């Protein structure tokens, strides 16, 4: 840990989705925000809501399904198929057998949901949604044991399963100096 001469401070978190994060900056409810939507981040800077954008971290996503694989997605060699091709195959399988095959979406306006919707839109489709579904890491072990990873995100900047997070420092915050220091640390 690096010690500095700055006085002690505390950080408060506002739990929100990506869309609300921009509103928090604009209304001065937050001095900085962590967001996942590059175009909206650039717009926040152009509109004067934010003055700084820094790369924070990378969320890597997985396309997972039951080991029985009712959709018939290729599990061996699936890495050679794009996520778009896999979503297209999944959509066709769901269309053919809507009783046994489902795609679960959080459908909650989160960064994950926005990115997922982009993939569906890119293939010209819309997913079935369940606002109560969970992420891979939070699923109970007995459920996860019945699942297989079909495709995993990489560090390639163009990988649609990579969801980069950025920290934005707002222009209207109450403690801009500290927000910049926080962005430096992140």
Short mmCIF file of C-alpha atoms in Angstrom, two decimals:
data_model
loop_
_atom_site.label_atom_id
_atom_site.label_comp_id
_atom_site.label_asym_id
_atom_site.label_seq_id
_atom_site.Cartn_x
_atom_site.Cartn_y
_atom_site.Cartn_z
CA UNK A 1 0.00 0.00 0.00
CA UNK A 2 1.30 3.44 -0.89
CA UNK A 3 0.85 6.14 1.74
CA UNK A 4 0.20 9.73 0.76
CA UNK A 5 -0.05 12.98 2.65
CA UNK A 6 -3.72 13.49 1.79
CA UNK A 7 -6.21 13.49 4.65
CA UNK A 8 -8.29 10.39 5.36
CA UNK A 9 -11.40 9.99 3.25
CA UNK A 10 -14.19 7.53 2.65
CA UNK A 11 -15.90 6.32 -0.48
CA UNK A 12 -19.65 5.86 -0.83
CA UNK A 13 -21.09 3.66 -3.58
CA UNK A 14 -24.35 4.30 -5.39
CA UNK A 15 -25.72 1.03 -6.71
CA UNK A 16 -27.09 1.64 -10.20
CA UNK A 17 -27.06 0.49 -13.78
CA UNK A 18 -24.93 2.07 -16.48
CA UNK A 19 -27.70 4.45 -17.61
CA UNK A 20 -28.26 5.77 -14.09
CA UNK A 21 -24.50 6.27 -13.61
CA UNK A 22 -24.52 9.06 -16.18
CA UNK A 23 -27.50 10.67 -14.45
CA UNK A 24 -25.65 10.51 -11.12
CA UNK A 25 -22.74 12.43 -12.67
CA UNK A 26 -25.05 15.02 -14.20
CA UNK A 27 -27.03 15.57 -11.00
CA UNK A 28 -23.90 15.78 -8.80
CA UNK A 29 -24.98 12.70 -6.84
CA UNK A 30 -21.60 11.14 -7.76
CA UNK A 31 -18.16 12.55 -8.43
CA UNK A 32 -17.16 9.62 -10.63
CA UNK A 33 -18.80 6.51 -12.02
CA UNK A 34 -17.78 3.14 -13.41
CA UNK A 35 -19.52 2.44 -16.68
CA UNK A 36 -19.47 -0.06 -19.53
CA UNK A 37 -20.76 1.80 -22.57
CA UNK A 38 -18.03 3.42 -24.65
CA UNK A 39 -20.28 5.52 -26.90
CA UNK A 40 -22.26 6.87 -23.94
CA UNK A 41 -19.01 7.60 -22.08
CA UNK A 42 -17.73 9.63 -25.02
CA UNK A 43 -21.05 11.49 -25.19
CA UNK A 44 -20.82 12.31 -21.46
CA UNK A 45 -17.47 13.95 -22.11
CA UNK A 46 -18.73 15.84 -25.19
CA UNK A 47 -21.78 17.04 -23.24
CA UNK A 48 -19.61 18.28 -20.38
CA UNK A 49 -20.93 15.79 -17.82
CA UNK A 50 -17.55 14.06 -17.50
CA UNK A 51 -14.03 15.34 -18.03
CA UNK A 52 -11.95 12.18 -17.81
CA UNK A 53 -12.32 8.56 -18.94
CA UNK A 54 -9.89 5.86 -17.82
CA UNK A 55 -9.78 2.14 -18.50
CA UNK A 56 -10.56 0.37 -15.23
CA UNK A 57 -10.87 -3.40 -15.82
CA UNK A 58 -12.25 -6.10 -18.12
CA UNK A 59 -15.25 -8.30 -17.50
CA UNK A 60 -14.93 -11.57 -19.44
CA UNK A 61 -18.19 -13.26 -20.28
CA UNK A 62 -19.15 -16.85 -20.86
CA UNK A 63 -21.85 -18.46 -22.95
CA UNK A 64 -22.87 -21.48 -20.88
CA UNK A 65 -25.52 -24.13 -21.19
CA UNK A 66 -26.60 -27.45 -19.72
CA UNK A 67 -24.23 -30.37 -20.22
CA UNK A 68 -27.03 -32.25 -21.97
CA UNK A 69 -26.75 -29.49 -24.61
CA UNK A 70 -30.36 -29.56 -25.91
CA UNK A 71 -29.54 -26.73 -28.32
CA UNK A 72 -26.85 -28.85 -29.96
CA UNK A 73 -24.20 -26.15 -29.79
CA UNK A 74 -20.74 -27.39 -30.77
CA UNK A 75 -18.78 -27.86 -27.54
CA UNK A 76 -15.60 -29.18 -29.16
CA UNK A 77 -13.98 -26.57 -31.34
CA UNK A 78 -16.58 -23.95 -30.44
CA UNK A 79 -13.80 -21.41 -30.07
CA UNK A 80 -13.49 -21.33 -33.86
CA UNK A 81 -17.09 -20.10 -34.12
CA UNK A 82 -17.91 -16.50 -33.37
CA UNK A 83 -20.29 -15.67 -30.56
CA UNK A 84 -22.63 -14.39 -33.29
CA UNK A 85 -22.67 -17.80 -34.99
CA UNK A 86 -23.32 -19.50 -31.64
CA UNK A 87 -26.18 -17.11 -30.77
CA UNK A 88 -27.66 -17.71 -34.24
CA UNK A 89 -27.54 -21.47 -33.70
CA UNK A 90 -29.05 -21.03 -30.25
CA UNK A 91 -31.86 -18.89 -31.63
CA UNK A 92 -32.70 -21.46 -34.31
CA UNK A 93 -32.69 -24.25 -31.71
CA UNK A 94 -34.98 -22.22 -29.41
CA UNK A 95 -37.30 -21.54 -32.32
CA UNK A 96 -37.49 -25.26 -33.15
CA UNK A 97 -37.95 -26.46 -29.54
CA UNK A 98 -39.22 -23.68 -27.28
CA UNK A 99 -40.26 -26.19 -24.60
CA UNK A 100 -36.79 -27.53 -23.75
CA UNK A 101 -34.46 -24.76 -24.87
CA UNK A 102 -34.27 -21.29 -23.34
CA UNK A 103 -31.90 -18.36 -23.35
CA UNK A 104 -31.99 -16.59 -20.00
CA UNK A 105 -31.32 -12.88 -19.92
CA UNK A 106 -31.33 -10.63 -16.88
CA UNK A 107 -33.18 -7.99 -18.92
CA UNK A 108 -32.37 -5.35 -16.30
CA UNK A 109 -30.65 -2.52 -18.26
CA UNK A 110 -27.32 -3.52 -16.71
CA UNK A 111 -24.07 -3.28 -18.64
CA UNK A 112 -24.25 -7.04 -19.16
CA UNK A 113 -27.77 -6.81 -20.52
CA UNK A 114 -26.86 -3.94 -22.87
CA UNK A 115 -23.90 -5.87 -24.26
CA UNK A 116 -25.94 -9.07 -24.60
CA UNK A 117 -28.72 -7.16 -26.38
CA UNK A 118 -26.10 -5.84 -28.80
CA UNK A 119 -25.14 -9.42 -29.71
CA UNK A 120 -28.78 -10.41 -30.27
CA UNK A 121 -29.41 -7.27 -32.33
CA UNK A 122 -26.30 -7.97 -34.41
CA UNK A 123 -27.88 -11.25 -35.56
CA UNK A 124 -31.29 -9.63 -36.00
CA UNK A 125 -33.03 -11.32 -33.06
CA UNK A 126 -34.35 -10.69 -29.55
CA UNK A 127 -33.87 -13.05 -26.59
CA UNK A 128 -36.40 -14.47 -24.19
CA UNK A 129 -35.78 -12.77 -20.84
CA UNK A 130 -35.95 -13.65 -17.16
CA UNK A 131 -35.19 -10.74 -14.82
CA UNK A 132 -34.37 -13.16 -12.02
CA UNK A 133 -31.63 -15.17 -13.74
CA UNK A 134 -28.13 -15.14 -12.28
CA UNK A 135 -24.56 -14.93 -13.47
CA UNK A 136 -22.24 -17.91 -13.74
CA UNK A 137 -20.20 -17.02 -10.66
CA UNK A 138 -23.23 -16.62 -8.41
CA UNK A 139 -24.98 -19.83 -9.46
CA UNK A 140 -25.06 -22.56 -6.82
CA UNK A 141 -22.35 -25.23 -7.31
CA UNK A 142 -24.90 -28.00 -7.89
CA UNK A 143 -26.37 -26.00 -10.80
CA UNK A 144 -22.96 -25.07 -12.21
CA UNK A 145 -21.93 -28.77 -12.23
CA UNK A 146 -24.74 -29.40 -14.70
CA UNK A 147 -23.53 -26.65 -17.06
CA UNK A 148 -20.84 -26.42 -19.74
CA UNK A 149 -18.98 -23.37 -20.95
CA UNK A 150 -19.64 -23.07 -24.67
CA UNK A 151 -17.62 -19.91 -25.34
CA UNK A 152 -15.48 -17.70 -23.08
CA UNK A 153 -14.44 -14.09 -23.58
CA UNK A 154 -10.84 -13.21 -24.34
CA UNK A 155 -8.69 -10.10 -23.86
CA UNK A 156 -9.10 -9.15 -27.54
CA UNK A 157 -10.48 -5.60 -27.57
CA UNK A 158 -12.88 -6.57 -30.38
CA UNK A 159 -14.24 -9.65 -28.58
CA UNK A 160 -18.00 -9.14 -28.03
CA UNK A 161 -17.69 -11.23 -24.84
CA UNK A 162 -15.28 -8.69 -23.35
CA UNK A 163 -17.02 -5.91 -21.46
CA UNK A 164 -14.47 -3.23 -20.58
CA UNK A 165 -15.23 -0.95 -17.66
CA UNK A 166 -14.16 2.68 -17.54
CA UNK A 167 -14.14 5.16 -14.74
CA UNK A 168 -15.52 8.58 -15.59
CA UNK A 169 -14.74 11.65 -13.52
CA UNK A 170 -17.63 14.06 -13.58
CA UNK A 171 -17.36 17.80 -14.13
CA UNK A 172 -20.07 18.71 -11.64
CA UNK A 173 -19.02 16.64 -8.62
CA UNK A 174 -18.56 17.98 -5.13
CA UNK A 175 -15.05 16.58 -4.75
CA UNK A 176 -13.46 16.49 -8.20
CA UNK A 177 -9.88 16.46 -6.90
CA UNK A 178 -10.52 13.32 -4.87
CA UNK A 179 -12.39 11.76 -7.80
CA UNK A 180 -9.29 12.25 -9.97
CA UNK A 181 -7.11 10.69 -7.27
CA UNK A 182 -9.48 7.73 -7.07
CA UNK A 183 -9.32 7.32 -10.87
CA UNK A 184 -5.51 7.37 -10.62
CA UNK A 185 -5.65 4.47 -8.15
CA UNK A 186 -8.12 2.42 -10.19
#
